[in-house]
Short mmCIF file of C-alpha atoms and ligand atoms in Angstrom, two decimals:
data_model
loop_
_atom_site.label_atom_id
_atom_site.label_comp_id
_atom_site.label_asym_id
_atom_site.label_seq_id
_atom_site.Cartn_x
_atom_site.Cartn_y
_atom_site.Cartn_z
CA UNK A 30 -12.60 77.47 -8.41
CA UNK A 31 -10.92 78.46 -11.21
CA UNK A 32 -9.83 75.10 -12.85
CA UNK A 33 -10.36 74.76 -16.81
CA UNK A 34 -13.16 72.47 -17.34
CA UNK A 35 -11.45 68.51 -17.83
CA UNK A 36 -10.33 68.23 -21.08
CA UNK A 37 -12.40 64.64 -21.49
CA UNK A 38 -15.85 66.78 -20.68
CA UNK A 39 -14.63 68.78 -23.60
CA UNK A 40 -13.94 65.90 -25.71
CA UNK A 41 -17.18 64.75 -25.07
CA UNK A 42 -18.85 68.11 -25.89
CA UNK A 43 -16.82 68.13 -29.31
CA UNK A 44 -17.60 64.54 -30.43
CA UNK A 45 -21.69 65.00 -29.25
CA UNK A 46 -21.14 68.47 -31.47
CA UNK A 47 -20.29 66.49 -34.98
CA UNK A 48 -23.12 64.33 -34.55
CA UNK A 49 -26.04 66.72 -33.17
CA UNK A 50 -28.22 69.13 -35.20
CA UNK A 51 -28.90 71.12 -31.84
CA UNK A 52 -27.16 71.58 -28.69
CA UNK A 53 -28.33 72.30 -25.26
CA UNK A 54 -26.48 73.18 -23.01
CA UNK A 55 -27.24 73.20 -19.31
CA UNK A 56 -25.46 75.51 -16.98
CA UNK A 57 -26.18 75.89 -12.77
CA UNK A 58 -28.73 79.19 -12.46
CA UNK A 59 -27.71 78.93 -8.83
CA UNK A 60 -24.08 78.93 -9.27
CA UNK A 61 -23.68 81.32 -11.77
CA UNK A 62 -21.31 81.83 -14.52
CA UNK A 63 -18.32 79.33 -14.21
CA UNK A 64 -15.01 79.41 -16.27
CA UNK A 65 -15.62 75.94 -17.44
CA UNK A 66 -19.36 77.87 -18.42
CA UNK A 67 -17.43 80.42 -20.83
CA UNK A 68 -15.27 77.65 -22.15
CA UNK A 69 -17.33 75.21 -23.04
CA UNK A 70 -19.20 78.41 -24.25
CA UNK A 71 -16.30 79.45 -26.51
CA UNK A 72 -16.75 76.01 -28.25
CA UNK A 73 -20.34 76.30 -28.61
CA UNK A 74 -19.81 79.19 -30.49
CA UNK A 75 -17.57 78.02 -33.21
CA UNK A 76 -19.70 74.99 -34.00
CA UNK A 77 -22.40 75.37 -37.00
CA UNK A 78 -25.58 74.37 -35.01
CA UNK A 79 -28.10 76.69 -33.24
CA UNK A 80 -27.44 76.24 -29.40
CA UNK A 81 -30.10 76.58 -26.71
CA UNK A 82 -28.84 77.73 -23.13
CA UNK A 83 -30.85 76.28 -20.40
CA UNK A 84 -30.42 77.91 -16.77
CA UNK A 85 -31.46 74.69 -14.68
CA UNK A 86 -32.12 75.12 -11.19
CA UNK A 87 -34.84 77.97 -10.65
CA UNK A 88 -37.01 76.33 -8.67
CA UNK A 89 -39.23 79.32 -7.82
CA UNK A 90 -40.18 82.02 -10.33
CA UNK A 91 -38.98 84.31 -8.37
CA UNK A 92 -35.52 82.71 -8.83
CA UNK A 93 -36.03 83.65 -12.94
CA UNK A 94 -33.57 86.63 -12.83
CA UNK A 95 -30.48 84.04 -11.95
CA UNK A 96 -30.77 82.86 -15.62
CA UNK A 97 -30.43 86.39 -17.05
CA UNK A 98 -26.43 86.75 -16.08
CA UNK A 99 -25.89 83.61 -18.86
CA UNK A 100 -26.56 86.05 -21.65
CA UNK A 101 -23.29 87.18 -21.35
CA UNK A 102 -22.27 83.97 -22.72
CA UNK A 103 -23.18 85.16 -25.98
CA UNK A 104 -25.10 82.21 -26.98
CA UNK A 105 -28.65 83.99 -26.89
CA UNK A 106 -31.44 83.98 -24.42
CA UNK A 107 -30.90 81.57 -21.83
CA UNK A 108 -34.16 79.37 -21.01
CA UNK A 109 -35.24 79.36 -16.99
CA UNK A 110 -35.70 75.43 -16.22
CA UNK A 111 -36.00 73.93 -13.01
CA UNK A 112 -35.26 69.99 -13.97
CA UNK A 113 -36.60 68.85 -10.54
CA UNK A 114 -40.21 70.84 -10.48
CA UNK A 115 -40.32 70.16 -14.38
CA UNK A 116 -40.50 74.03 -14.87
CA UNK A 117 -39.75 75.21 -18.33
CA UNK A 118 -39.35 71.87 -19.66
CA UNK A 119 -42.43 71.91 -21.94
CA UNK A 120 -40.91 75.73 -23.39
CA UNK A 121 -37.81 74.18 -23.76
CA UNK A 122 -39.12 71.02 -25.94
CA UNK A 123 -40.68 73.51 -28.52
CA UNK A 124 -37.91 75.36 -28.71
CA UNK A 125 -35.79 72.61 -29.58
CA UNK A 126 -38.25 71.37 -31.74
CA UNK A 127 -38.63 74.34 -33.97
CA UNK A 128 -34.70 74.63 -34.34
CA UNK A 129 -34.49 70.91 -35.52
CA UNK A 130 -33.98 70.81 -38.95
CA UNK A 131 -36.93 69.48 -40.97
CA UNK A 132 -36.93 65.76 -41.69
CA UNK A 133 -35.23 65.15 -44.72
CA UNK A 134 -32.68 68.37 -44.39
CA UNK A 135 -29.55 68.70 -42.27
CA UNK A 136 -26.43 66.96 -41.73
CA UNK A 137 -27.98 63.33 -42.13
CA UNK A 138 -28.99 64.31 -46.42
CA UNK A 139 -27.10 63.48 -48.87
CA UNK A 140 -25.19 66.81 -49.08
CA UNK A 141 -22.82 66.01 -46.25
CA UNK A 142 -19.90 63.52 -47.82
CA UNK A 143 -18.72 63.18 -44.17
CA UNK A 144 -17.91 59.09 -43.30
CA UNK A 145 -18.13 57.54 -40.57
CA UNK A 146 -15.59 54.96 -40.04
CA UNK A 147 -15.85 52.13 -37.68
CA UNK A 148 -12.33 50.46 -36.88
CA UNK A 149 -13.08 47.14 -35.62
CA UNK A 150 -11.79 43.36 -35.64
CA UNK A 151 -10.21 40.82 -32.64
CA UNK A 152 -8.14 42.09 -29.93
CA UNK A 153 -4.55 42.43 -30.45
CA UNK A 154 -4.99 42.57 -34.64
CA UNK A 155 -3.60 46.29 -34.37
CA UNK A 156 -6.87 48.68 -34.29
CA UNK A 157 -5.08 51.22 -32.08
CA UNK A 158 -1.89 50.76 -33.78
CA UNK A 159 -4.01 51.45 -37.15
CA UNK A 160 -5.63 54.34 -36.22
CA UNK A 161 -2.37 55.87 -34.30
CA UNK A 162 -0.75 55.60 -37.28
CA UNK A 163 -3.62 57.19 -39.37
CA UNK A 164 -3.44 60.24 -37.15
CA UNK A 165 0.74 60.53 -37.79
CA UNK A 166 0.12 60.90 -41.65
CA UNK A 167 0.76 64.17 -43.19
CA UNK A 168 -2.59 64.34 -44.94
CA UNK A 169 -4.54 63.38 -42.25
CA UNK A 170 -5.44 66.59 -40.17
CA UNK A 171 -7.25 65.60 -36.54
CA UNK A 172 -9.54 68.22 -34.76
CA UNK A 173 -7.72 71.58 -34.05
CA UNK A 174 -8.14 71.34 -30.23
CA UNK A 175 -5.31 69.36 -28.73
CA UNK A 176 -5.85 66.58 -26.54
CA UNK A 177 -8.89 64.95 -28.33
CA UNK A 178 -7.59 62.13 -30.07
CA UNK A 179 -7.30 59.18 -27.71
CA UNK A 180 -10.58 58.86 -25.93
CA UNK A 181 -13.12 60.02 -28.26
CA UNK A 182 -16.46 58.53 -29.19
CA UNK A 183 -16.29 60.39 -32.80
CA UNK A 184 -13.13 61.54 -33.78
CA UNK A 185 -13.32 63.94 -36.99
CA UNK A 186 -10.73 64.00 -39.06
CA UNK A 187 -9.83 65.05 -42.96
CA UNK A 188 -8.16 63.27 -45.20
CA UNK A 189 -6.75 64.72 -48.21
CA UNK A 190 -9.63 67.53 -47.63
CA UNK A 191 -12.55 64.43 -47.42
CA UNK A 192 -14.41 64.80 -43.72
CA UNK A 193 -13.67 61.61 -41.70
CA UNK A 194 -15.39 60.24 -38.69
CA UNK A 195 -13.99 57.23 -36.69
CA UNK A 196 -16.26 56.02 -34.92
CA UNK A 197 -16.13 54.82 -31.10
CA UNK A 198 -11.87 54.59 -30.94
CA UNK A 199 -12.59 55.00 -27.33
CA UNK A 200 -13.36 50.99 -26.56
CA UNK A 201 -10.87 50.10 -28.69
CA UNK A 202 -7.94 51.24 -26.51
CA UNK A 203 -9.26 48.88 -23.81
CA UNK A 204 -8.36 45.30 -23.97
CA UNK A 205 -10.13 43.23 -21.30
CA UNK A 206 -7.53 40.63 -19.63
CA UNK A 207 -10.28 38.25 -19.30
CA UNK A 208 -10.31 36.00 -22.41
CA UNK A 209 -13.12 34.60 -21.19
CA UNK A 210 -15.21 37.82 -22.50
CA UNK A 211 -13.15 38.74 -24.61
CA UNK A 212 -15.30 37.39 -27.58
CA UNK A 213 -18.00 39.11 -25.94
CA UNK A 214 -16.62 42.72 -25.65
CA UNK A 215 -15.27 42.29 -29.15
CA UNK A 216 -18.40 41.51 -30.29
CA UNK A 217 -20.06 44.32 -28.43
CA UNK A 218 -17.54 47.02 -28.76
CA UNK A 219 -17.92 46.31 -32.63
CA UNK A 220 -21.89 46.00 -33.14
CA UNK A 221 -21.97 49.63 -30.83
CA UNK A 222 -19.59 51.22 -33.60
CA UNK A 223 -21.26 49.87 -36.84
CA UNK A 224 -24.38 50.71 -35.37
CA UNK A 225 -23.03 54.49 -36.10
CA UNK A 226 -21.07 54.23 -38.98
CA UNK A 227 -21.42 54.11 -42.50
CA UNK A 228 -18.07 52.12 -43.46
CA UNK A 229 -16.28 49.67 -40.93
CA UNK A 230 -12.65 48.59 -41.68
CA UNK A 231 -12.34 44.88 -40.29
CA UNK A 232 -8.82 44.29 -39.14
CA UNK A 233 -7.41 41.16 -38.81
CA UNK A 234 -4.28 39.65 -38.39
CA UNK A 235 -2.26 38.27 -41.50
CA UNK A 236 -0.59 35.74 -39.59
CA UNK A 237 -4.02 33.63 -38.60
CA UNK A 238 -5.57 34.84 -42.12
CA UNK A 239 -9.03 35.54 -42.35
CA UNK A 240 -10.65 33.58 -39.40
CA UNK A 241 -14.10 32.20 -38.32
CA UNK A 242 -14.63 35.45 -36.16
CA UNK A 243 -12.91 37.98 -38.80
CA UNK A 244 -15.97 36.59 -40.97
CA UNK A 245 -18.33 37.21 -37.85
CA UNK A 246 -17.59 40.54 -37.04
CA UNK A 247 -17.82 41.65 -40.69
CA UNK A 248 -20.94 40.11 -40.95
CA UNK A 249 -22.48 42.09 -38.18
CA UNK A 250 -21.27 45.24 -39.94
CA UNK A 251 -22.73 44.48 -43.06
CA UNK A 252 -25.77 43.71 -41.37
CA UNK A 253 -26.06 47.41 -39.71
CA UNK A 254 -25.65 48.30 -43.02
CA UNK A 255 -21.56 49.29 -43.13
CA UNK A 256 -19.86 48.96 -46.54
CA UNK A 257 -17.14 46.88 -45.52
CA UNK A 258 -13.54 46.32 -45.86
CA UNK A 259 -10.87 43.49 -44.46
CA UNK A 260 -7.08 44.53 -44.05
CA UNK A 261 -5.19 41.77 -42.99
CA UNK A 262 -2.47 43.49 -41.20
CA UNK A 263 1.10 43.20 -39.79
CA UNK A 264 1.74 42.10 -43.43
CA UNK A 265 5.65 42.82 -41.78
CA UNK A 266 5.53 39.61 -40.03
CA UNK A 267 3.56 37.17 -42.35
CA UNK A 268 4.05 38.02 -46.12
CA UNK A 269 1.68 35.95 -47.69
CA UNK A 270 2.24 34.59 -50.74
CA UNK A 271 -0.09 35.64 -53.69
CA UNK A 272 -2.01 32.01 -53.25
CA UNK A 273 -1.74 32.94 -49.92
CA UNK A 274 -3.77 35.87 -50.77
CA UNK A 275 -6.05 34.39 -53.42
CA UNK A 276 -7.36 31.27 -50.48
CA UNK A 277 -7.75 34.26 -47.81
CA UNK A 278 -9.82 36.54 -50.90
CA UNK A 279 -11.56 33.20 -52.23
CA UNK A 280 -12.87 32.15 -48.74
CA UNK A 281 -14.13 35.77 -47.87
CA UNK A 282 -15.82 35.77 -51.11
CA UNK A 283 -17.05 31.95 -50.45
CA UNK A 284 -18.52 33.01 -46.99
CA UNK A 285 -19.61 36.66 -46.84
CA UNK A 286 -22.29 36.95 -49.65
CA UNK A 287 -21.78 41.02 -49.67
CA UNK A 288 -17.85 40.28 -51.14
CA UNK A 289 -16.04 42.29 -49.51
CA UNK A 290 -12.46 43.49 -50.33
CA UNK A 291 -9.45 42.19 -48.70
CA UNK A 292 -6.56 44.30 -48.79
CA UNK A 293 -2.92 44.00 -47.16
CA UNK A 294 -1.62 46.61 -44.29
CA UNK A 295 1.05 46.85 -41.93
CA UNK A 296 -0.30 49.44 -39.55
CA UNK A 297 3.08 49.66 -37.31
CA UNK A 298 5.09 50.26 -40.72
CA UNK A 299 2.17 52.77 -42.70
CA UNK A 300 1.97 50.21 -45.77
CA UNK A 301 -1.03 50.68 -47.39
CA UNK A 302 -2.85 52.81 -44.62
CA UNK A 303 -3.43 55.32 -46.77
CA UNK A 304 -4.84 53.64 -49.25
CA UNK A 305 -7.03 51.72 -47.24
CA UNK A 306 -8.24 54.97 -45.69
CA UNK A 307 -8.62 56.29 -49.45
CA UNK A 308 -10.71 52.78 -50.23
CA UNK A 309 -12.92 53.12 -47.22
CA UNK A 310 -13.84 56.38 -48.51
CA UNK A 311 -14.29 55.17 -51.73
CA UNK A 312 -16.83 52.30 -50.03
CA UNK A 313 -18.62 55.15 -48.49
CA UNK A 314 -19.27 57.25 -51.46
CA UNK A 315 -20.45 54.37 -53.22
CA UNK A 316 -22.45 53.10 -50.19
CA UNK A 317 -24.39 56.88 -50.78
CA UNK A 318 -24.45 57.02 -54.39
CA UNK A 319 -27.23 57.26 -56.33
CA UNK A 320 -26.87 55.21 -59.78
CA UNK A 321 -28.96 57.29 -62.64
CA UNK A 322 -32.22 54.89 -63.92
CA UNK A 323 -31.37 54.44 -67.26
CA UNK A 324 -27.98 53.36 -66.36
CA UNK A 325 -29.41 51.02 -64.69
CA UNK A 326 -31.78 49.49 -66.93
CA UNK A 327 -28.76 49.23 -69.35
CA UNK A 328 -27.27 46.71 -67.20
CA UNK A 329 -30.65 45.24 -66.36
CA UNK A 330 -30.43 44.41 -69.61
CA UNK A 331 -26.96 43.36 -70.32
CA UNK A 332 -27.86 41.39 -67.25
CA UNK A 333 -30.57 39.47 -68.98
CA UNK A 334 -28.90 38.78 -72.06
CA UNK A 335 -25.69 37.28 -70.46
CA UNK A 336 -27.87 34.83 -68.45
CA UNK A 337 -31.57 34.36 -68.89
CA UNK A 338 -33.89 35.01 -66.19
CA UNK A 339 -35.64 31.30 -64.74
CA UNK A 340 -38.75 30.11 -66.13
CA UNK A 341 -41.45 28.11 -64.16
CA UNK A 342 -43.91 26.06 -66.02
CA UNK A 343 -42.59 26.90 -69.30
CA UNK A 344 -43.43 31.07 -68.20
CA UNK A 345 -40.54 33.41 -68.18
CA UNK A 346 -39.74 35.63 -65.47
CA UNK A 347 -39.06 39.13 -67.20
CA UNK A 348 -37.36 41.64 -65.50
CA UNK A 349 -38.98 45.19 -66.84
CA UNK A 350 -37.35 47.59 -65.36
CA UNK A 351 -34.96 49.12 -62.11
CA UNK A 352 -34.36 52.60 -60.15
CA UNK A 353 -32.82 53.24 -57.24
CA UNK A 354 -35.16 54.14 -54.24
CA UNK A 355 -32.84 55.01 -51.77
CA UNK A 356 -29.23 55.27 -50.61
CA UNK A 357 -27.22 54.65 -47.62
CA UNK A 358 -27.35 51.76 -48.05
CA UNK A 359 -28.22 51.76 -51.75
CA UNK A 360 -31.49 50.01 -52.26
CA UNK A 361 -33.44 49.17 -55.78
CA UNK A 362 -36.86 48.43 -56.93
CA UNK A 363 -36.86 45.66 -59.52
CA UNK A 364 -40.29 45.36 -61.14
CA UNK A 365 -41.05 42.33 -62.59
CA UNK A 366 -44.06 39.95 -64.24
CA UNK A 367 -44.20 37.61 -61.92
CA UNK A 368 -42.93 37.82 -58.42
CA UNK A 369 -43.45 33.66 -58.26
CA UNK A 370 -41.09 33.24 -60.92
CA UNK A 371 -38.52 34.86 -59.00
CA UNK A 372 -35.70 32.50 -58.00
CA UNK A 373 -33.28 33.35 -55.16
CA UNK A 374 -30.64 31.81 -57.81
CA UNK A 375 -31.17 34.39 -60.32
CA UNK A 376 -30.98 37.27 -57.29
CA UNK A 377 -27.82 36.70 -55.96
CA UNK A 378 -26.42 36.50 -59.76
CA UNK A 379 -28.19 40.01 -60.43
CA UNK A 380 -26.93 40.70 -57.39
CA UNK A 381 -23.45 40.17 -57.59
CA UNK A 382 -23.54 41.22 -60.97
CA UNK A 383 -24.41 44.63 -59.79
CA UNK A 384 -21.41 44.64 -57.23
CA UNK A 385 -19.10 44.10 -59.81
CA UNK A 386 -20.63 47.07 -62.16
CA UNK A 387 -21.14 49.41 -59.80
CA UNK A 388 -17.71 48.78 -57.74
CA UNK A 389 -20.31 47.95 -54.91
CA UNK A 390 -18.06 45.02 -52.93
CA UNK A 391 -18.81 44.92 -49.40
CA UNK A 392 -21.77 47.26 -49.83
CA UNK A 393 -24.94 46.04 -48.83
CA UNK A 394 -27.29 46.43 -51.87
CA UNK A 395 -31.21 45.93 -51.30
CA UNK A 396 -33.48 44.94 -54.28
CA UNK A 397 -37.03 45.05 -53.93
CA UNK A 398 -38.98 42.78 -56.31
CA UNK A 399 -42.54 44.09 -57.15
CA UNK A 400 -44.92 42.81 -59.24
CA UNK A 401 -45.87 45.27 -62.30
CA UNK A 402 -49.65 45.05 -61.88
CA UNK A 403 -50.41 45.36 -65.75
CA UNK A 404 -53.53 43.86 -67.18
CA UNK A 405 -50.89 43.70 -70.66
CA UNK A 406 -48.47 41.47 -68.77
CA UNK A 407 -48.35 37.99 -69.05
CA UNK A 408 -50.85 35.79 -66.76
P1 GDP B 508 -5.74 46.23 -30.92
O1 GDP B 508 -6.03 45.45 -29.70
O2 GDP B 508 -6.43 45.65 -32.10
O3 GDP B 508 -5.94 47.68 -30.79
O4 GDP B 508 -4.18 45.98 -31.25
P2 GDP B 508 -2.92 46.93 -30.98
O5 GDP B 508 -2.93 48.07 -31.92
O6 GDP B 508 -2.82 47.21 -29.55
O7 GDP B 508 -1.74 45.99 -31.46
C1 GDP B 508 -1.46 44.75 -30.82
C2 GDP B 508 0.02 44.45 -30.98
O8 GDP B 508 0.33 44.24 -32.35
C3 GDP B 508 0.91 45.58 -30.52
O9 GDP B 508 2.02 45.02 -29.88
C4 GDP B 508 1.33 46.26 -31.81
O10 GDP B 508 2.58 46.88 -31.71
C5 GDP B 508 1.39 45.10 -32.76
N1 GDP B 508 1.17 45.51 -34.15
C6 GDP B 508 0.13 46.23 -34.64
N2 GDP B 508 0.26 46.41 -35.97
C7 GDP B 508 1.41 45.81 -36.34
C8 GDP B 508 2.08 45.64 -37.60
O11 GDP B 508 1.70 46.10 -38.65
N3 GDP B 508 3.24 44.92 -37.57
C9 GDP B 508 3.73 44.40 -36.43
N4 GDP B 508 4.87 43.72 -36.51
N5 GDP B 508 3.13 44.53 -35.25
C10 GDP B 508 1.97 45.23 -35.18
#
């Protein structure tokens, strides 16, 4: 027939698209070209990555011809494959193998300043509403094929020219009637999304403050690694006071050892979703930057002189020196005298020191202690 292919298997195409470095796409030797073939073919074409056409379903080598016809899909040689005899399949690997990009290059480096955003938090705190209203803003410009906002797993987006992922909107739509589960799904639904982003926007609702969950489910995204960020929202109906503000800031900051901000939305009305969106990114640059070493060992040392490091025996710890060793999250090699003088104390004060610096709130930061094995340093 000739029915366009369902616009939610093209949805799915797009959003596997942004996150893949190659694409394979299977089409039916034995059926031959179908319309929903040359669309989804048309789309293929316009994305960046190499694309490998596999023509499944030739069983028999004599049935090798049938894959031929998909070169007029303009995607290059199509690969015979018969999925069910396991013909081609080793072929196929290879080639897929040898267009991967090297480890260490592609879209995952450093070079791509796309973020993925995870909108997550308690039912009924106004996710949906949030990210609605994110996709009505002027500067925001969503994928240019209709139809592929509501139900996508990755939904790319720019903002003020800055690439934008949110992550997994799809389970968010869905609200399970059953409260019974429904700290289950939340919990789920938000550990599947942090799991894939880089920054996760905890929403909760400004009329119950920052609650016991809130402070659960931003946990877990700090934990996958997410820079994260609270917006207490509908700010409409519950205008907190700026105490108000300061218990709900102080008890984040009390609880969640990564600090992370709390800022004020009302997602129905558009206050402050734009610059909540323009903080997340903020939290996601930072979350990749790389902090130059003798930056570093500038505040290593300012660090030191505000507050001396613990001694143990009457032996001071020193702290010699600090570089970054990775990013995403950012993560640091402290070398130091004597690992045993260390005191968990003096690394959370380093630690949060360092937050405040390097504007990294909410980011998880990593510090590696290692023992400079130096026959000048002290025994
Ligand atoms: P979700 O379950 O977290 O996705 O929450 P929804 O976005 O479905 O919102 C739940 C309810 O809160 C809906 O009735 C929204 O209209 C309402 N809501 C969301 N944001 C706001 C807000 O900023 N102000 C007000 N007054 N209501 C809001």
């Amino acid at each position: 027939d000739l029915d366009p292919i369902a616009g939610s298997i093209r949805e799915q195409a797009r959003a596997a698209l942004t996150e893949s470095a190659v694409a394979v796409f299977v089409v039916d030797a034995r059926a031959g070209v179908r319309p929903g073939d040359e669309e989804l073919a048309d789309l293929l074409r316009r994305s960046k990555i190499p694309i490998v056409v596999v023509a499944n379903k030739v069983d028999r080598v004599e049935d090798a011809p049938f894959a031929a016809e998909f070169h007029r899909l303009g995607l290059g040689e199509p690969m015979p494959v018969s999925a069910a005899q396991g013909l081609g399949t080793g072929d196929l690997l290879d080639r897929v193998v040898e267009l991967l990009p090297p480890p260490g290059e592609g879209p995952e480096e450093d070079e791509d300043a796309t973020i993925r955003l995870a909108i997550i938090g308690r039912p009924n705190v106004g996710k949906s509403t949030f990210v609605n209203r994110v996709l009505g803003e002027d500067r925001v410009i969503v994928s240019d094929i209709a139809g592929t906002t509501r139900d996508a797993i990755a939904l790319p987006l720019e903002v003020d020219g800055r690439k934008l992922v949110l992550v997994d909107t799809a389970g968010i739509r869905r609200q399970s009637k059953l409260t019974d589960s429904v700290e289950y799904y939340t919990v789920l639904r938000s550990q599947r999304a942090v799991e894939r982003a880089d920054v996760a926007l905890v929403i909760c609702d400004a009329r119950d403050g920052v609650t016991a969950q809130d402070l659960r489910i931003a946990e877990l995204a700090m934990q996958e690694g997410c820079a994260t960020l609270l917006a207490l929202n509908k700010w409409d109906l519950a205008p907190l006071t700026e105490d108000d503000l300061d218990h709900e800031r102080a008890k984040v900051t009390r609880k969640l050892r990564l600090r992370p901000k709390v800022m004020t939305i009302s997602a129905q009305g558009g206050r402050n979703v734009t610059r909540v969106l323009a903080e997340a990114i903020t939290l996601g640059d930072r979350r990749r930057e790389r902090i130059p070493t003798p930056g570093l060992n500038r505040f290593l040392a300012e660090a030191i002189d505000a507050r001396q490091p613990p001694a143990k025996q009457g032996h001071r710890l020193k702290l010699l020196y600090m570089a970054q060793i990775e990013t995403r999250p950012p993560r640091f090699a402290l070398q130091v005298n004597n690992r045993n003088r260390v005191t968990r104390d003096y690394m959370y004060y380093l630690e949060n020191r360092m937050r405040a610096r390097f504007g990294l709130d909410g980011v998880p930061v990593i510090i590696d202690v290692r023992e400079r094995k130096d026959r000048h340093s002290e025994k």
